C-alpha positions as a Markdown table, in Angstrom:
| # | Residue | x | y | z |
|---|---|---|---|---|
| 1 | Unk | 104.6 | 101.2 | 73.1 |
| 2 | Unk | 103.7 | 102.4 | 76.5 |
| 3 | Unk | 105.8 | 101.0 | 79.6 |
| 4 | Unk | 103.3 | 99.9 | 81.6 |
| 5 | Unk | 103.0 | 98.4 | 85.2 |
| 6 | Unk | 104.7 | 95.8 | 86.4 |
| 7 | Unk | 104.4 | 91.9 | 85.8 |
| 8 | Unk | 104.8 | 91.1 | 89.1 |
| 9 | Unk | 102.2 | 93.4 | 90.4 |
| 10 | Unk | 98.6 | 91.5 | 90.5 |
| 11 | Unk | 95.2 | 93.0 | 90.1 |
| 12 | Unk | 92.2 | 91.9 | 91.1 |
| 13 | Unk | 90.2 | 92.6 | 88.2 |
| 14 | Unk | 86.5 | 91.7 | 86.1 |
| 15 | Unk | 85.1 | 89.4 | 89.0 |
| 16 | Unk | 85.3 | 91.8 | 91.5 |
| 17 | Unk | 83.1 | 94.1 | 89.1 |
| 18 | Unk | 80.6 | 91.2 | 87.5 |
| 19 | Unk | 80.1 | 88.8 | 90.5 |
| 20 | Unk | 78.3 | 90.0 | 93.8 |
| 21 | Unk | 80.3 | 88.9 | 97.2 |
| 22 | Unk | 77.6 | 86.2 | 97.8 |
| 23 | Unk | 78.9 | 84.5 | 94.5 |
| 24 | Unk | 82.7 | 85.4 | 95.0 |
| 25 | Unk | 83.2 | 84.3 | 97.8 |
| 26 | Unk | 80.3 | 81.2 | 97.8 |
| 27 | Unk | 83.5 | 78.3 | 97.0 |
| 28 | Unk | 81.9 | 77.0 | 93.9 |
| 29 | Unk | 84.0 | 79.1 | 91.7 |
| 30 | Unk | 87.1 | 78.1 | 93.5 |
| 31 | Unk | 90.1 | 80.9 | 93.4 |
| 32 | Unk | 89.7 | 84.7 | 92.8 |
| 33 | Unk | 90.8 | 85.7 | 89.3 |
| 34 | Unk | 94.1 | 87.7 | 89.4 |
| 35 | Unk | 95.5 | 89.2 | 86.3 |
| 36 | Unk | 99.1 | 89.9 | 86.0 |
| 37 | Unk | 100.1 | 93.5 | 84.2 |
| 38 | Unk | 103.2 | 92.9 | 81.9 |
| 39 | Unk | 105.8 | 95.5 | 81.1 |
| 40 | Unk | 108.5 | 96.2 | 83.2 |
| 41 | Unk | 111.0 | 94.0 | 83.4 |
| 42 | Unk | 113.8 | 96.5 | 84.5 |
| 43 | Unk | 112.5 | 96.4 | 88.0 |
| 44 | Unk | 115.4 | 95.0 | 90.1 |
| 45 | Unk | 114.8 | 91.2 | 91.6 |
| 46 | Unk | 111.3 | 91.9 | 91.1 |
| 47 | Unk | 110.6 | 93.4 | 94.2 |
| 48 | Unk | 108.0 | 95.7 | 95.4 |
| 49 | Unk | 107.9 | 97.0 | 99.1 |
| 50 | Unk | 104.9 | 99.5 | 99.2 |
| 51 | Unk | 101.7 | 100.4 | 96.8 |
| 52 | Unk | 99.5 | 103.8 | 97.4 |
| 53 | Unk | 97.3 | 105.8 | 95.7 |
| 54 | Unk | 97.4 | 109.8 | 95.7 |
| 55 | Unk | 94.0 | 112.1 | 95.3 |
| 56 | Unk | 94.1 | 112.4 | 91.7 |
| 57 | Unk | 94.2 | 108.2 | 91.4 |
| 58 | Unk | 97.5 | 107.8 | 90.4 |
| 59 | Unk | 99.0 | 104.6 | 91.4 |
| 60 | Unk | 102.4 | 104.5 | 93.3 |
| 61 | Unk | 104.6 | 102.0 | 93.9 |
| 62 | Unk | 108.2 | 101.7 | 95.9 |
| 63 | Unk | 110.5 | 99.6 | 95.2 |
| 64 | Unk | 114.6 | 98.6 | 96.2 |
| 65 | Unk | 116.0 | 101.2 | 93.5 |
| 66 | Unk | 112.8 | 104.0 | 92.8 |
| 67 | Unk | 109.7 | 105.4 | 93.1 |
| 68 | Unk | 107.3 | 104.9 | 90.3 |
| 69 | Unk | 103.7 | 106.5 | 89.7 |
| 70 | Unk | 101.0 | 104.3 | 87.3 |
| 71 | Unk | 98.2 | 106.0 | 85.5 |
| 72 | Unk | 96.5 | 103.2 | 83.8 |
| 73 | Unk | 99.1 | 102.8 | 81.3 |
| 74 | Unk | 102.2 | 104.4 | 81.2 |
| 75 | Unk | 104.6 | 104.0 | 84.5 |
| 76 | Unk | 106.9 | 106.6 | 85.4 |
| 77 | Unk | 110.4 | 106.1 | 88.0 |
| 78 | Unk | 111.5 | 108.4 | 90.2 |
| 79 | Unk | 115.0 | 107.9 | 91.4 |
| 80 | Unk | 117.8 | 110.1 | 93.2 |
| 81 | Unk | 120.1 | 112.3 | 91.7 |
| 82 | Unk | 122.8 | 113.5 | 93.3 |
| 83 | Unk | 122.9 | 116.9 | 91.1 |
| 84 | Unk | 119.5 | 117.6 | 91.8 |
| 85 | Unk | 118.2 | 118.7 | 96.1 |
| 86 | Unk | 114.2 | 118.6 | 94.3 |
| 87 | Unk | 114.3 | 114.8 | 93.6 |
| 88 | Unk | 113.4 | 112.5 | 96.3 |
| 89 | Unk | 116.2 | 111.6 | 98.6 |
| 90 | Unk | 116.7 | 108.0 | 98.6 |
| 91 | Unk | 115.6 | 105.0 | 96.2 |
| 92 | Unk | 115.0 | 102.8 | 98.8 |
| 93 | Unk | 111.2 | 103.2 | 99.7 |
| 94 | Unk | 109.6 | 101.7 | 102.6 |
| 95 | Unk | 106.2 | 103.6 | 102.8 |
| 96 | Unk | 104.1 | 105.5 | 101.1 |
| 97 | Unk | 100.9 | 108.0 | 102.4 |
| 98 | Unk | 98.8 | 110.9 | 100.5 |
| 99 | Unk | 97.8 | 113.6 | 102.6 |
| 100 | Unk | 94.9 | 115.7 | 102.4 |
| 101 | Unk | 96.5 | 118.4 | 100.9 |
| 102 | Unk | 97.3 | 116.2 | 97.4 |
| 103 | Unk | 101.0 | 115.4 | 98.5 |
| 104 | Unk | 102.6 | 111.9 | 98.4 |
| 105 | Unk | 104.9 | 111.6 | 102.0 |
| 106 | Unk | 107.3 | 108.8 | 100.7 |
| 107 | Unk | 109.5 | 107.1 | 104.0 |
| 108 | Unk | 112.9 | 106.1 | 102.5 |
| 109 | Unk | 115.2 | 103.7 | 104.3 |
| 110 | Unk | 118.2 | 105.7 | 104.3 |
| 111 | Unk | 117.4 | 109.1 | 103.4 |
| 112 | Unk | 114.6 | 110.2 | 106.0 |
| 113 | Unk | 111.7 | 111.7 | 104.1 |
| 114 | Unk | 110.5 | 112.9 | 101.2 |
| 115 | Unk | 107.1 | 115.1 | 100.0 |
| 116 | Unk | 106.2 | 115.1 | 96.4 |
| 117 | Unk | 104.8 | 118.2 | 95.6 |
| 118 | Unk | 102.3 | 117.4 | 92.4 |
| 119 | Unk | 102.3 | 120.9 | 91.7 |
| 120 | Unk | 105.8 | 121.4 | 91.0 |
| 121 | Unk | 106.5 | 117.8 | 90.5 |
| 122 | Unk | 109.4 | 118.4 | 93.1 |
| 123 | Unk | 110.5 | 116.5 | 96.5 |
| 124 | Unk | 110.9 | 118.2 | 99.7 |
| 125 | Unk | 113.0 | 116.5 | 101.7 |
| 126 | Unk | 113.6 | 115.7 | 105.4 |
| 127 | Unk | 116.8 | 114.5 | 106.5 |
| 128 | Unk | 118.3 | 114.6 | 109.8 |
| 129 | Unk | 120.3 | 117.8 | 110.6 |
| 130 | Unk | 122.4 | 118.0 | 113.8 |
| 131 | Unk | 122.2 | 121.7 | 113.9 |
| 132 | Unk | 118.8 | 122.0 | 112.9 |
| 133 | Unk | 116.0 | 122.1 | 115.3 |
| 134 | Unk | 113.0 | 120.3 | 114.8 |
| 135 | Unk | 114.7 | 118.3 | 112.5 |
| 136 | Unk | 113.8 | 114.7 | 111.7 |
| 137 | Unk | 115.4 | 112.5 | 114.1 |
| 138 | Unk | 116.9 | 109.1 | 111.6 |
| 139 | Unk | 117.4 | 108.5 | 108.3 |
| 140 | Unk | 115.4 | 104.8 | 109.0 |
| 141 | Unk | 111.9 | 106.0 | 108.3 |
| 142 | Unk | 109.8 | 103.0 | 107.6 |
| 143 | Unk | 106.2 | 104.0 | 108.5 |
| 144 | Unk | 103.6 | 107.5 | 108.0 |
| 145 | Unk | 100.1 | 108.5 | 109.1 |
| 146 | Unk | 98.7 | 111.3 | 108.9 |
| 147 | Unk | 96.6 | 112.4 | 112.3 |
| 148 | Unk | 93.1 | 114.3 | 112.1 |
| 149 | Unk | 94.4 | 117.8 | 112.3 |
| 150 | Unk | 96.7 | 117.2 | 109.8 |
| 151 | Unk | 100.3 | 116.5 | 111.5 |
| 152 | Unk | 102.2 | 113.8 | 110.2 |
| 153 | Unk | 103.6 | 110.6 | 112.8 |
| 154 | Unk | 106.7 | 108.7 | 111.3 |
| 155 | Unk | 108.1 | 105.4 | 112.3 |
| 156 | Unk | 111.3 | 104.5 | 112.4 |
| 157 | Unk | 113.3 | 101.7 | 112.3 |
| 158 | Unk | 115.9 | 102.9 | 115.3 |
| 159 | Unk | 114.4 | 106.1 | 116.5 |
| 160 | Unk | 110.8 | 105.0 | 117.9 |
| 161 | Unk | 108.4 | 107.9 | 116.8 |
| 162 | Unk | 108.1 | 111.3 | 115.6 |
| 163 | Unk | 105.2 | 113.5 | 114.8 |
| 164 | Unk | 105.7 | 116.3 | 112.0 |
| 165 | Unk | 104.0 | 119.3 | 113.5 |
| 166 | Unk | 102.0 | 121.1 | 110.1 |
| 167 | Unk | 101.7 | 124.7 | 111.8 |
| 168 | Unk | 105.2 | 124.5 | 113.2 |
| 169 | Unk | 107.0 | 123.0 | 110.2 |
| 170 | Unk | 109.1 | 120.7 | 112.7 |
| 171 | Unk | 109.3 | 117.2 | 114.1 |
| 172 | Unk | 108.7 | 116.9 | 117.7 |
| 173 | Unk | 110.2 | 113.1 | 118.8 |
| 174 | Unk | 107.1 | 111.0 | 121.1 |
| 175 | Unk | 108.6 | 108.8 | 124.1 |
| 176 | Unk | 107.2 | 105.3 | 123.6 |
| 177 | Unk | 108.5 | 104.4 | 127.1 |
| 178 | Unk | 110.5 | 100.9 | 127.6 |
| 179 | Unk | 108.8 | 97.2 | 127.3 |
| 180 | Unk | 109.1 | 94.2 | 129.8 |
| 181 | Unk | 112.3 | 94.1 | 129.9 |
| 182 | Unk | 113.4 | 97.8 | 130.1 |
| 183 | Unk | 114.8 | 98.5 | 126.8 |
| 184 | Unk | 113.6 | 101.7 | 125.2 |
| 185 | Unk | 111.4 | 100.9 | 122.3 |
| 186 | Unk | 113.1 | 102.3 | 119.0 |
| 187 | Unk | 111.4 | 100.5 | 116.3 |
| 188 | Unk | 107.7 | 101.4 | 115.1 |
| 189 | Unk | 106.8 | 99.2 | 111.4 |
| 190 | Unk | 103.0 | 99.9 | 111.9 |
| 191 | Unk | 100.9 | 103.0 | 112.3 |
| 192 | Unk | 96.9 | 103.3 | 112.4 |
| 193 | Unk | 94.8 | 106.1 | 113.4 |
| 194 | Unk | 91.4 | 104.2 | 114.0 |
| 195 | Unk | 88.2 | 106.0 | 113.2 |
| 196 | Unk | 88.3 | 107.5 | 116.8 |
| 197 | Unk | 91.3 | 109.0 | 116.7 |
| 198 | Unk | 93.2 | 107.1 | 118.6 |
| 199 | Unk | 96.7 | 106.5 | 116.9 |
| 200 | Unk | 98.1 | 102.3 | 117.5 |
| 201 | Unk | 101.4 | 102.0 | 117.4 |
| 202 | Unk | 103.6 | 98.7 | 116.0 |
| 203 | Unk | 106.4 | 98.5 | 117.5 |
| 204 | Unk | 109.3 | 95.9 | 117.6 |
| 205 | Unk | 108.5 | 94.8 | 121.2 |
| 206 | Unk | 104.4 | 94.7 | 120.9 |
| 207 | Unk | 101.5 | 96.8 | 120.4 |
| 208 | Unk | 100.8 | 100.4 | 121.6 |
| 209 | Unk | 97.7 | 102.8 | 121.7 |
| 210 | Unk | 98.1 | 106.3 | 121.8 |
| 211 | Unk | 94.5 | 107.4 | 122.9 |
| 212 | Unk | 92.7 | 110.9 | 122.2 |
| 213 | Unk | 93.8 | 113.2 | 124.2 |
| 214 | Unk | 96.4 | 111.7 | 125.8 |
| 215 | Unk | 100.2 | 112.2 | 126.0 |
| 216 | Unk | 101.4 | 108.8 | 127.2 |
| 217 | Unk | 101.1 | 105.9 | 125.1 |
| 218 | Unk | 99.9 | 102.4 | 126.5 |
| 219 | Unk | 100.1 | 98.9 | 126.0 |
| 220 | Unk | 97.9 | 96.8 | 124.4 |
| 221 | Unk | 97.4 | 92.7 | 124.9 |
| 222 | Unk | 101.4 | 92.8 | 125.4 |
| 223 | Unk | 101.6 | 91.8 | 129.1 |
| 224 | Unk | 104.1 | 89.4 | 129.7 |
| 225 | Unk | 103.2 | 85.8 | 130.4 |
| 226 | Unk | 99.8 | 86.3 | 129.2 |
| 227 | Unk | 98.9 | 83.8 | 127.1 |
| 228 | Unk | 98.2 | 85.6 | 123.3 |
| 229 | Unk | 100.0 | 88.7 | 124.4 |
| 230 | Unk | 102.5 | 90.4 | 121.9 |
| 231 | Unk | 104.7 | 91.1 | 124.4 |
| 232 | Unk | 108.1 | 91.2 | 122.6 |
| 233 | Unk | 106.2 | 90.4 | 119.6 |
| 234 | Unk | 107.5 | 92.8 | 116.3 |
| 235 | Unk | 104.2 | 93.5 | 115.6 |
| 236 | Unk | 104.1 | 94.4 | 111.6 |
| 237 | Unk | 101.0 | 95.4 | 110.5 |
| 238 | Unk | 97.5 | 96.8 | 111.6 |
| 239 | Unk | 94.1 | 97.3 | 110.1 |
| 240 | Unk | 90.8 | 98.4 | 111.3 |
| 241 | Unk | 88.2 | 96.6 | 109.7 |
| 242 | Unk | 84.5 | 97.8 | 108.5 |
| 243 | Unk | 83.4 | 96.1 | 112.1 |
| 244 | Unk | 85.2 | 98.5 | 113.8 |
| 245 | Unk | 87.9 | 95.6 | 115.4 |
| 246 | Unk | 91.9 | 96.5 | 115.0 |
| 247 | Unk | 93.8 | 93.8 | 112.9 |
| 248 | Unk | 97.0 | 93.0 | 113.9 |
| 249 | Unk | 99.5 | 91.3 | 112.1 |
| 250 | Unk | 103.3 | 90.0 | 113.4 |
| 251 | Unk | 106.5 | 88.9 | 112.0 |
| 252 | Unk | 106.6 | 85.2 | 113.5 |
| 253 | Unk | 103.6 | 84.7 | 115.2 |
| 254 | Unk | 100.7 | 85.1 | 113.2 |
| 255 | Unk | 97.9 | 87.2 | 112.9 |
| 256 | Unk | 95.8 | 88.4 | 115.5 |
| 257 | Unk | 92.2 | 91.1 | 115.6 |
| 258 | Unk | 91.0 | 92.9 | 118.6 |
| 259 | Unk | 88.2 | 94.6 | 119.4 |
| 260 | Unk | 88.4 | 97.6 | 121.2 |
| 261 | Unk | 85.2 | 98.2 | 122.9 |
| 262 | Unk | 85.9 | 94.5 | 124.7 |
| 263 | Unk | 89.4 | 94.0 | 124.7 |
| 264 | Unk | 88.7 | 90.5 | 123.4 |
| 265 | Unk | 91.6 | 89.2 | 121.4 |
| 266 | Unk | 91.7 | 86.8 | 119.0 |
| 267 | Unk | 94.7 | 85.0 | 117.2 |
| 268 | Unk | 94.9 | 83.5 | 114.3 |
| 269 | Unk | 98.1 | 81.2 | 115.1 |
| 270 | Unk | 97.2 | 77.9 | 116.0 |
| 271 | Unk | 94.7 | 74.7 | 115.0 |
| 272 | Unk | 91.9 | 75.8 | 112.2 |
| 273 | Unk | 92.6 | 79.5 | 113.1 |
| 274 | Unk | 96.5 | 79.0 | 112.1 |
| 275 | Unk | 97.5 | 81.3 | 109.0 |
| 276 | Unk | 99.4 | 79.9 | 106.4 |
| 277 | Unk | 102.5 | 81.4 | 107.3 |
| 278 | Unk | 103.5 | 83.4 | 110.7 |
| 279 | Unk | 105.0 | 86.5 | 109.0 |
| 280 | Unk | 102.0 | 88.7 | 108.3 |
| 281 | Unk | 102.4 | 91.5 | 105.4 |
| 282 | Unk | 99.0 | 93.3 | 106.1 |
| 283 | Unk | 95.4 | 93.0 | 105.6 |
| 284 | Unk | 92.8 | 94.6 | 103.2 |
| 285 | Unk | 88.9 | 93.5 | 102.6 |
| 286 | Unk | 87.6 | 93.7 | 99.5 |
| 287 | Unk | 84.4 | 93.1 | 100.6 |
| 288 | Unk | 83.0 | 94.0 | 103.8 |
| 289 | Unk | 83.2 | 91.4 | 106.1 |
| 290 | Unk | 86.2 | 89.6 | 104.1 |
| 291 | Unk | 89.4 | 90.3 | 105.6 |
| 292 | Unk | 92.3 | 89.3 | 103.6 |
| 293 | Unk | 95.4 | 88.3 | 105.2 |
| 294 | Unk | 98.6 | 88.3 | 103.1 |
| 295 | Unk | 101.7 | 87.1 | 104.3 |
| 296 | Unk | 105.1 | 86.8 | 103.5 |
| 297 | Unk | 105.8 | 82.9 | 102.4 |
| 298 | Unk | 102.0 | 81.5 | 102.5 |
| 299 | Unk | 99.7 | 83.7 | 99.8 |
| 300 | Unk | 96.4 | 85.0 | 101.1 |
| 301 | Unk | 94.3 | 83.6 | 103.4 |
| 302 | Unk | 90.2 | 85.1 | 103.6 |
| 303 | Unk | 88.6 | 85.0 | 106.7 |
| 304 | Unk | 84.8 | 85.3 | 107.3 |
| 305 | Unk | 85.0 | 88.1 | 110.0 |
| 306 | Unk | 81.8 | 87.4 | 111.7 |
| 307 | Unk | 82.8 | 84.0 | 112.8 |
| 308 | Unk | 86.4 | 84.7 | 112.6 |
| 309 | Unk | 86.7 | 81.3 | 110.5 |
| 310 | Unk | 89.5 | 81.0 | 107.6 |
| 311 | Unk | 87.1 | 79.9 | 105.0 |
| 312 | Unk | 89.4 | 80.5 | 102.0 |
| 313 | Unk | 93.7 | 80.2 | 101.0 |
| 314 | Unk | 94.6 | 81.5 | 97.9 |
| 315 | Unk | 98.7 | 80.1 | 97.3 |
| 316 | Unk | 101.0 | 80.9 | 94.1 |
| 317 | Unk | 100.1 | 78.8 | 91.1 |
| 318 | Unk | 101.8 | 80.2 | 87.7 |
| 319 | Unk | 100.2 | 76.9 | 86.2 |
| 320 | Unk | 97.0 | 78.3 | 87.0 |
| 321 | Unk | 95.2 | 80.9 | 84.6 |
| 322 | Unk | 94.6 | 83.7 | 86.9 |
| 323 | Unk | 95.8 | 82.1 | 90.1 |
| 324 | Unk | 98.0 | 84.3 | 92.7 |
| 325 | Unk | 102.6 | 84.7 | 90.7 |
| 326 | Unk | 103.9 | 84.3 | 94.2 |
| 327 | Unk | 103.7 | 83.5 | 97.8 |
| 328 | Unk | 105.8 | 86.1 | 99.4 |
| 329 | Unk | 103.7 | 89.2 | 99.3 |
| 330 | Unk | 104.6 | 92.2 | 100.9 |
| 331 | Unk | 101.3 | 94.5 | 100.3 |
| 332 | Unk | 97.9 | 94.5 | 99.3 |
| 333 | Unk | 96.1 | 97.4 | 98.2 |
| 334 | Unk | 92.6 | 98.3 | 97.8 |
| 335 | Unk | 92.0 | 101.5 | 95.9 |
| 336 | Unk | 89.8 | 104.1 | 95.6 |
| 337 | Unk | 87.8 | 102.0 | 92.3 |
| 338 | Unk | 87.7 | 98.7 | 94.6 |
| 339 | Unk | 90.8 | 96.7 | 93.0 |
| 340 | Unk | 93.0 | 95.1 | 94.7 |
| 341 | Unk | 96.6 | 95.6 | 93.8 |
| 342 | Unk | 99.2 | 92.6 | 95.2 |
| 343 | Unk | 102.9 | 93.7 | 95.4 |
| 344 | Unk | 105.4 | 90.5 | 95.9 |
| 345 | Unk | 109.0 | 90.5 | 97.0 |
| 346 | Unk | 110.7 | 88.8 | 93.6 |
C-alpha cells in the first residue's frame, strides 16, 4: 500500500467545498469538520514544524528528522546523508518557501540553507563559509521570503537578516539596528512582504518595516511604555489579510492586527478579545474575512475581521468525529485548492 500523509496532519476537507461561508461559519453547525490522514507513523514524536506547497502542487512538510513531499497519496522523506553534498543539508527544518522559478528554499536549523532543484531532484546548499564571500552568515536560519525582483531575505535565529542577491549569487547581511535597550537585534522568526512591497520584519525584540525604497528599517507599534506596543515582544508570526491589515502574532502576548494606512492597532490579548493561548503559531483565512488564529497550547480561534470579534474556538477533541487531534499547533496552511492543512507539535 502507499505511505501516505501523516496522521497527525489535519485537513480541512468536504465542508469547505459543499457549504458556502454564510453556512460554515453561521454557528448552527457547531465545529469545522477536520479529517485526520493516516499513514505515517515513523514520524518522530509526531511533530511537524512547517507545511508549503511548490508550483507543481506538491505538498511539503518539515519536520525534527526530514523533509517530506505529499502528492495526494504517496509521501516521500528527504533526509541528510553525509556521502552525498546534493541532499539537503540538515533534517532539522524550520521553513519552507517556493520561489518563482519552481524551487523549494528549505531553512534548516543547523545547516543554513538548502534549494531543491525539481529538475535534478538535487539540493543546493548554503552554509556558512569563513573564506567565502558573500556567504550565508549562520547556520540558524529559521525564516525565507522571497522579495518582488526575485532576491531571497532569510532570518535567522542569531544573525538578524540577510538578503540573497539572485543576480549576484551572494548574501549581503541587512543591519536591523538595536531596540530600547541597545542590544543589536539578532533574531528575525517572521518575514512578510505585504502587497506593497514593503518587507515586515519579526524580530525577537518587536516588529520592523522595511519600506520600498528604503535602506533603513523602522519600528513599528514597539515604542517603549506605550501601552499595546511590542517593544521587546518576540514577535512570531505575520499575515496580511484580504482587508489589506498586517496580522501579528507573539510568543507570550497574544495576537495583535494593524492596519497600515492608520496605524491603528488592535490586540487580541485581553477581556472578549483575549486568544485562547498567548503563544501565537500564525494565521490563515479560509474565507475572506475569517482570520484564523492558531496557537500553540489553545487550538484555533476565528475571528470575524470586520468587527474584530472572536466569534468561534475550535479546541482538541479526539472524542469528537472530526473535531481538531491537538492543541499545540504550529502551522496552518491554505493551499492553492483552498484546504487547510494543520501541522501540530506531537
Amino acid at each position: 500500500m502507499p505511505v501516505t500523509l501523516t496522521r497527525l496532519l489535519a485537513l480541512c476537507v468536504s465542508l469547505f467545498a459543499c457549504l458556502s461561508p454564510t453556512q460554515l461559519f453561521a454557528g448552527e453547525l457547531g465545529q469545522p469538520y477536520f479529517q485526520s490522514i493516516d499513514g505515517t507513523d515513523s514520524i518522530a514524536n509526531g511533530i511537524v514544524t512547517v507545511v508549503g506547497e511548490d508550483r507543481r502542487g506538491l505538498i511539503w512538510f518539515g519536520t525534527p528528522e526530514g523533509l517530506y513531499s505529499f502528492d495526494g497519496q504517496r509521501l516521500r522523506a528527504f533526509r541528510n546523508q553525509i556521502a552525498d553534498p546534493r541532499s539537503i543539508s540538515d533534517d532539522y527544518i524550520r521553513g519552507l518557501m517556493a520561489s518563482s522559478d519552481g524551487r523549494l528554499w528549505v531553512a534548516t536549523q543547523g545547516q543554513g540553507v538548502s534549494i531543491f532543484d525539481p529538475d535534478t531532484e538535487a539540493f543546493e546548499n548554503h552554509v556558512p563559509n569563513p573564506k567565502q564571500s558573500g556567504a550565508i552568515p549562520s547556520v540558524a536560519a529559521l525564516v525565507l521570503a522571497q522579495a518582488p525582483n526575485g532576491d531571497v531575505w532569510v532570518g535567522f535565529g542569531n544573525a538578524g537578516l540577510a538578503r540573497w542577491d539572485k543576480a549576484l549569487r551572494q548574501y549581503q547581511r541587512f543591519d536591523l539596528g538595536v531596540d530600547s535597550s541597545g542590544a543589536a537585534v539578532r533574531t528575525v522568526r517572521a518575514l512578510l512582504f505585504d502587497r506593497a512591497g514593503n518587507l515586515w520584519i519579526g524580530t525577537g525584540n518587536g516588529l520592523l518595516r522595511l519600506a520600498v525604497g528604503e535602506s533603513k528599517a523602522q519600528w513599528v507599534a514597539s515604542e517603549p511604555g506605550v501601552s499595546g506596543s511590542f517593544d521587546r515582544q518576540y514577535v512570531y508570526a505575520l499575515f496580511e489579510a484580504s482587508d489589506g491589515r498586517i496580522w501579528v502574532g507573539t510568543q507570550s502576548q497574544g495576537a495583535a492586527v494593524i492596519d497600515p494606512k492608520t496605524a491603528q492597532l488592535i490586540r487580541f490579548n485581553q477581556g472578549d478579545r483575549a486568544v485562547s493561548h498567548p503563544w501565537i503559531s500564525g494565521f490563515v483565512e479560509p474565507e475572506e474575512g475569517r482570520i484564523w488564529i492558531h496557537t500553540y497550547g489553545g487550538g484555533i480561534d476565528i475571528v470575524d475581521a470586520p468587527n474584530d470579534a472572536i466569534v468561534q474556538r475550535i479546541r482538541g477533541d479526539l472524542a469528537v468525529s472530526g473535531g481538531l487531534s491537538l492543541d499545540r499547533l504550529t502551522v496552518l496552511f491554505r493551499d492553492q485548492k483552498g484546504m487547510v492543512w494543520v501541522g501540530t507539535w506531537g
